[in-house]
């Protein structure tokens, strides 16, 4: 069986043909349409999948946002604006003529990472820190999606009641402080207007404000991980995303986590799959949910 795996992110759309041994045999990528209307997304998906779909037996989508019964709803409109109720599975069924499934991209990545864990690991949390902060929870060997698809959205848990307003409508979410967008929004003076990548470069050269902004993000993540340990008793936390995998970031999170009481400590490691995690996790989900 060959799956047409699709990953819908805030900046790019990726598609791949994935065989049943989870090997990627073809892959392509296009930018997420700037207008982010349902029509623009449908047109972009058509352009993305048409060269691949004839070789696939089913499709499997990982997407940013909340996925419930194959319908995509954006939780943070600034991550995928304009899509309040997009019928993802129906749209791709119509485009490809294939059956398929959809799930949240961080949930998919959690599944892809979990697949490589030793059998003794039964409870794991995946956290991605990039433009936003997302997550996926594996409980007793199974991915938790929740009845409404919201499970694992740990970026929208509370970090600071006096913190900045988050795009989701709450105040002081982890995402509003620790994400790339949160780091950039807090920059002042000489760093004002720079993106997170540029702020990391300034931190590497010793800029005190840049160092403090990244430390604030890492400390926020460490508190989130302690909360997640209390909530799920996870044996391991896997960190992904462009910031989660940035040089020196994970050791900083580890440093702050070590300051929490021992009951809230857990093993931290870096994600293995990086940019293909959503594609592979979606393909894996389809194997278990499309027979
Ligand atoms: Zn939020």
Tab-separated table of C-alpha atoms and ligand atoms in Angstrom:
chain	number	residue	atom	x	y	z
A	1	UNK	CA	0.000	0.000	0.000
A	2	UNK	CA	1.259	3.449	-0.884
A	3	UNK	CA	-0.056	6.463	1.028
A	4	UNK	CA	-0.230	9.984	-0.330
A	5	UNK	CA	0.873	11.822	2.830
A	6	UNK	CA	0.229	15.563	3.053
A	7	UNK	CA	1.477	18.062	5.627
A	8	UNK	CA	-0.314	21.430	5.861
A	9	UNK	CA	1.685	24.033	7.754
A	10	UNK	CA	1.511	27.789	8.179
A	11	UNK	CA	4.385	28.403	5.740
A	12	UNK	CA	4.561	25.338	3.488
A	13	UNK	CA	2.505	22.465	2.129
A	14	UNK	CA	4.350	19.148	1.625
A	15	UNK	CA	3.222	15.894	0.015
A	16	UNK	CA	4.958	12.534	-0.261
A	17	UNK	CA	4.348	8.993	-1.399
A	18	UNK	CA	5.048	6.753	1.602
A	19	UNK	CA	5.201	2.944	1.343
A	20	UNK	CA	3.994	0.538	4.031
A	21	UNK	CA	7.530	0.342	5.499
A	22	UNK	CA	7.304	4.144	5.990
A	23	UNK	CA	9.896	4.912	3.315
A	24	UNK	CA	9.379	8.136	1.378
A	25	UNK	CA	9.559	7.350	-2.345
A	26	UNK	CA	8.668	10.795	-3.738
A	27	UNK	CA	8.240	14.205	-2.112
A	28	UNK	CA	7.280	17.715	-3.151
A	29	UNK	CA	6.650	21.014	-1.388
A	30	UNK	CA	5.014	24.366	-2.202
A	31	UNK	CA	4.463	27.529	-0.121
A	32	UNK	CA	1.172	27.828	1.807
A	33	UNK	CA	-0.965	30.281	-0.199
A	34	UNK	CA	-0.650	33.792	1.166
A	35	UNK	CA	-4.378	34.535	0.988
A	36	UNK	CA	-5.283	31.475	3.143
A	37	UNK	CA	-8.870	31.368	1.935
A	38	UNK	CA	-10.593	27.992	1.451
A	39	UNK	CA	-10.478	28.444	-2.359
A	40	UNK	CA	-6.763	29.276	-2.322
A	41	UNK	CA	-5.989	26.275	-0.111
A	42	UNK	CA	-7.980	23.938	-2.344
A	43	UNK	CA	-6.179	25.213	-5.459
A	44	UNK	CA	-2.778	24.809	-3.766
A	45	UNK	CA	-3.640	21.275	-2.605
A	46	UNK	CA	-4.677	20.392	-6.160
A	47	UNK	CA	-1.326	21.625	-7.528
A	48	UNK	CA	0.524	19.765	-4.753
A	49	UNK	CA	-1.116	16.331	-4.919
A	50	UNK	CA	-2.023	15.860	-8.598
A	51	UNK	CA	1.484	14.731	-9.719
A	52	UNK	CA	1.506	12.064	-6.977
A	53	UNK	CA	-2.055	10.886	-6.385
A	54	UNK	CA	-2.296	8.334	-9.223
A	55	UNK	CA	0.324	6.149	-7.536
A	56	UNK	CA	-1.397	6.118	-4.109
A	57	UNK	CA	-4.121	3.877	-2.651
A	58	UNK	CA	-5.192	6.321	0.064
A	59	UNK	CA	-4.267	9.730	1.473
A	60	UNK	CA	-3.246	10.776	4.984
A	61	UNK	CA	-3.142	14.426	6.058
A	62	UNK	CA	-1.361	16.104	8.961
A	63	UNK	CA	-2.398	19.715	9.421
A	64	UNK	CA	-1.877	22.579	11.803
A	65	UNK	CA	-5.107	23.395	13.690
A	66	UNK	CA	-7.832	21.259	15.228
A	67	UNK	CA	-8.973	18.286	13.145
A	68	UNK	CA	-12.346	16.776	14.042
A	69	UNK	CA	-14.074	14.269	11.770
A	70	UNK	CA	-11.883	15.323	8.857
A	71	UNK	CA	-12.704	19.037	9.233
A	72	UNK	CA	-9.953	21.599	9.913
A	73	UNK	CA	-10.487	24.533	12.272
A	74	UNK	CA	-7.676	26.982	12.906
A	75	UNK	CA	-7.077	27.458	16.665
A	76	UNK	CA	-4.797	30.466	16.133
A	77	UNK	CA	-6.008	32.467	13.132
A	78	UNK	CA	-2.551	33.984	12.682
A	79	UNK	CA	-1.123	30.496	12.007
A	80	UNK	CA	-3.630	29.537	9.296
A	81	UNK	CA	-5.976	32.468	8.968
A	82	UNK	CA	-9.375	32.378	7.352
A	83	UNK	CA	-9.951	28.667	7.772
A	84	UNK	CA	-12.636	28.341	10.388
A	85	UNK	CA	-14.258	25.171	9.034
A	86	UNK	CA	-12.406	23.627	6.081
A	87	UNK	CA	-13.595	20.112	5.024
A	88	UNK	CA	-10.086	18.708	4.571
A	89	UNK	CA	-10.910	15.028	4.024
A	90	UNK	CA	-13.875	15.722	1.709
A	91	UNK	CA	-11.777	18.177	-0.303
A	92	UNK	CA	-8.893	15.719	-0.790
A	93	UNK	CA	-11.284	12.824	-1.515
A	94	UNK	CA	-12.831	14.908	-4.288
A	95	UNK	CA	-9.416	15.938	-5.666
A	96	UNK	CA	-7.844	12.461	-5.630
A	97	UNK	CA	-10.758	10.003	-5.700
A	98	UNK	CA	-9.080	8.204	-2.776
A	99	UNK	CA	-10.199	7.402	0.794
A	100	UNK	CA	-8.248	9.115	3.530
A	101	UNK	CA	-7.803	10.341	7.083
A	102	UNK	CA	-6.607	13.559	8.731
A	103	UNK	CA	-5.125	14.497	12.087
A	104	UNK	CA	-3.315	17.409	13.718
A	105	UNK	CA	0.330	17.802	12.617
A	106	UNK	CA	1.855	17.700	16.109
A	107	UNK	CA	-0.250	14.638	16.964
A	108	UNK	CA	1.074	13.038	13.755
A	109	UNK	CA	4.655	13.958	14.660
A	110	UNK	CA	4.160	12.440	18.136
A	111	UNK	CA	3.113	9.179	16.490
A	112	UNK	CA	6.119	9.209	14.136
A	113	UNK	CA	8.525	9.829	17.025
A	114	UNK	CA	6.860	7.229	19.241
A	115	UNK	CA	7.232	4.537	16.609
A	116	UNK	CA	11.002	4.499	17.240
A	117	UNK	CA	10.818	4.337	21.038
A	118	UNK	CA	11.859	1.232	22.998
A	119	UNK	CA	8.798	-0.871	24.044
A	120	UNK	CA	9.283	0.091	27.711
A	121	UNK	CA	8.233	3.672	26.880
A	122	UNK	CA	4.424	3.701	27.128
A	123	UNK	CA	3.806	7.377	27.936
A	124	UNK	CA	5.465	10.089	25.859
A	125	UNK	CA	4.808	13.722	24.964
A	126	UNK	CA	6.045	15.414	21.799
A	127	UNK	CA	6.389	19.206	21.812
A	128	UNK	CA	7.180	21.283	18.750
A	129	UNK	CA	8.494	24.817	19.223
A	130	UNK	CA	8.643	26.849	16.027
A	131	UNK	CA	6.362	29.667	14.779
A	132	UNK	CA	3.862	28.309	17.307
A	133	UNK	CA	4.016	25.668	20.055
A	134	UNK	CA	2.197	22.370	19.507
A	135	UNK	CA	2.147	18.947	21.050
A	136	UNK	CA	0.969	15.373	20.933
A	137	UNK	CA	0.421	12.935	23.803
A	138	UNK	CA	1.013	9.178	23.681
A	139	UNK	CA	-0.739	7.477	26.608
A	140	UNK	CA	-0.237	3.754	27.253
A	141	UNK	CA	1.149	3.330	23.737
A	142	UNK	CA	-1.724	5.123	21.991
A	143	UNK	CA	-1.998	8.603	20.503
A	144	UNK	CA	-4.575	10.716	22.356
A	145	UNK	CA	-6.538	12.884	19.907
A	146	UNK	CA	-9.519	13.649	22.157
A	147	UNK	CA	-13.176	13.578	21.171
A	148	UNK	CA	-12.874	16.987	19.531
A	149	UNK	CA	-9.298	16.698	18.219
A	150	UNK	CA	-7.921	19.217	20.731
A	151	UNK	CA	-5.821	16.861	22.899
A	152	UNK	CA	-2.140	17.779	23.130
A	153	UNK	CA	-2.473	21.464	22.203
A	154	UNK	CA	-0.121	22.292	25.078
A	155	UNK	CA	1.004	25.579	23.475
A	156	UNK	CA	-2.316	27.053	24.618
A	157	UNK	CA	-1.942	26.203	28.282
A	158	UNK	CA	-1.305	29.082	30.671
A	159	UNK	CA	2.283	30.218	31.220
A	160	UNK	CA	1.728	33.705	32.658
A	161	UNK	CA	-1.679	35.283	33.481
A	162	UNK	CA	-0.034	38.692	33.002
A	163	UNK	CA	1.617	37.659	29.744
A	164	UNK	CA	0.878	38.760	26.182
A	165	UNK	CA	-2.376	38.005	24.419
A	166	UNK	CA	-2.249	34.844	22.301
A	167	UNK	CA	-3.671	34.534	18.796
A	168	UNK	CA	-6.098	31.870	20.106
A	169	UNK	CA	-7.929	34.451	22.235
A	170	UNK	CA	-6.429	33.589	25.642
A	171	UNK	CA	-3.880	35.655	27.541
A	172	UNK	CA	-0.432	34.395	28.499
A	173	UNK	CA	-0.358	31.076	26.622
A	174	UNK	CA	2.944	29.198	26.375
A	175	UNK	CA	2.829	29.874	22.624
A	176	UNK	CA	2.547	33.650	23.113
A	177	UNK	CA	5.813	33.640	25.106
A	178	UNK	CA	7.955	30.699	24.007
A	179	UNK	CA	7.287	30.388	20.255
A	180	UNK	CA	9.307	32.068	17.534
A	181	UNK	CA	6.566	34.623	17.150
A	182	UNK	CA	6.462	35.160	20.938
A	183	UNK	CA	10.242	35.645	21.128
A	184	UNK	CA	10.166	38.132	18.241
A	185	UNK	CA	7.178	40.051	19.676
A	186	UNK	CA	8.997	40.657	22.974
A	187	UNK	CA	12.145	42.047	21.326
A	188	UNK	CA	12.816	45.724	21.927
A	189	UNK	CA	15.301	48.413	20.882
A	190	UNK	CA	18.039	47.107	18.584
A	191	UNK	CA	16.272	43.714	18.245
A	192	UNK	CA	12.781	45.099	17.554
A	193	UNK	CA	11.349	43.838	14.280
A	194	UNK	CA	13.770	40.894	13.970
A	195	UNK	CA	12.521	37.313	13.600
A	196	UNK	CA	13.431	34.487	15.984
A	197	UNK	CA	16.175	33.174	13.697
A	198	UNK	CA	17.932	36.562	13.747
A	199	UNK	CA	17.484	36.781	17.529
A	200	UNK	CA	19.147	33.352	17.935
A	201	UNK	CA	22.049	34.626	15.799
A	202	UNK	CA	22.389	37.694	18.066
A	203	UNK	CA	22.285	35.423	21.148
A	204	UNK	CA	25.101	33.300	19.701
A	205	UNK	CA	27.197	36.483	19.486
A	206	UNK	CA	26.452	37.260	23.130
A	207	UNK	CA	23.764	39.962	22.824
A	208	UNK	CA	22.326	40.168	26.363
A	209	UNK	CA	18.722	40.911	25.353
A	210	UNK	CA	18.697	38.071	22.801
A	211	UNK	CA	20.135	35.661	25.396
A	212	UNK	CA	17.410	36.724	27.875
A	213	UNK	CA	14.585	36.322	25.327
A	214	UNK	CA	15.676	32.772	24.511
A	215	UNK	CA	16.155	31.932	28.197
A	216	UNK	CA	12.585	33.152	28.852
A	217	UNK	CA	11.322	30.808	26.142
A	218	UNK	CA	13.336	27.848	27.493
A	219	UNK	CA	12.176	28.508	31.085
A	220	UNK	CA	8.553	28.632	29.905
A	221	UNK	CA	9.034	25.313	28.107
A	222	UNK	CA	10.582	23.715	31.205
A	223	UNK	CA	7.548	24.725	33.304
A	224	UNK	CA	5.250	23.338	30.624
A	225	UNK	CA	7.160	20.046	30.681
A	226	UNK	CA	6.834	19.861	34.496
A	227	UNK	CA	3.070	20.450	34.107
A	228	UNK	CA	2.854	17.753	31.432
A	229	UNK	CA	4.760	15.327	33.642
A	230	UNK	CA	2.259	15.982	36.449
A	231	UNK	CA	-0.641	15.519	34.052
A	232	UNK	CA	0.474	12.494	32.007
A	233	UNK	CA	3.363	10.900	33.969
A	234	UNK	CA	5.272	10.846	30.659
A	235	UNK	CA	8.494	8.824	30.655
A	236	UNK	CA	10.012	10.921	27.897
A	237	UNK	CA	9.466	14.313	26.238
A	238	UNK	CA	10.602	14.706	22.624
A	239	UNK	CA	11.305	18.233	21.377
A	240	UNK	CA	11.010	19.232	17.736
A	241	UNK	CA	10.490	22.357	15.651
A	242	UNK	CA	12.982	24.911	14.379
A	243	UNK	CA	13.429	26.437	17.851
A	244	UNK	CA	13.127	23.162	19.781
A	245	UNK	CA	16.002	21.802	17.663
A	246	UNK	CA	18.037	25.046	17.558
A	247	UNK	CA	21.613	24.821	18.795
A	248	UNK	CA	21.803	25.002	22.585
A	249	UNK	CA	18.034	25.300	23.182
A	250	UNK	CA	17.340	21.825	24.585
A	251	UNK	CA	20.208	22.068	27.136
A	252	UNK	CA	18.683	25.343	28.373
A	253	UNK	CA	15.275	23.687	28.806
A	254	UNK	CA	17.043	20.863	30.636
A	255	UNK	CA	18.781	23.404	32.877
A	256	UNK	CA	15.461	24.997	33.939
A	257	UNK	CA	13.666	21.648	34.254
A	258	UNK	CA	16.415	20.500	36.660
A	259	UNK	CA	15.311	23.316	39.007
A	260	UNK	CA	11.839	21.759	39.382
A	261	UNK	CA	11.167	19.172	42.137
A	262	UNK	CA	12.313	15.660	41.172
A	263	UNK	CA	8.760	14.318	40.710
A	264	UNK	CA	8.381	16.630	37.697
A	265	UNK	CA	11.627	15.629	35.977
A	266	UNK	CA	11.469	13.534	32.839
A	267	UNK	CA	13.854	12.466	30.120
A	268	UNK	CA	14.226	15.026	27.324
A	269	UNK	CA	15.406	14.254	23.816
A	270	UNK	CA	15.433	15.792	20.333
A	271	UNK	CA	13.011	14.746	17.594
A	272	UNK	CA	14.516	12.453	14.949
A	273	UNK	CA	12.258	13.138	11.996
A	274	UNK	CA	12.397	16.918	11.694
A	275	UNK	CA	10.599	18.088	8.528
A	276	UNK	CA	9.104	14.680	7.625
A	277	UNK	CA	7.510	13.949	11.008
A	278	UNK	CA	3.999	15.082	9.996
A	279	UNK	CA	4.089	13.146	6.713
A	280	UNK	CA	5.292	9.914	8.317
A	281	UNK	CA	2.955	10.196	11.311
A	282	UNK	CA	-0.052	10.751	9.055
A	283	UNK	CA	0.920	7.709	6.953
A	284	UNK	CA	1.246	5.672	10.155
A	285	UNK	CA	-2.159	6.871	11.420
A	286	UNK	CA	-3.770	5.839	8.116
A	287	UNK	CA	-2.296	2.331	8.437
A	288	UNK	CA	-4.159	1.875	11.717
A	289	UNK	CA	-7.375	3.752	10.880
A	290	UNK	CA	-8.232	3.036	7.259
A	291	UNK	CA	-8.752	-0.732	7.100
B	1	LIG	ZN1	-3.165	30.442	22.944
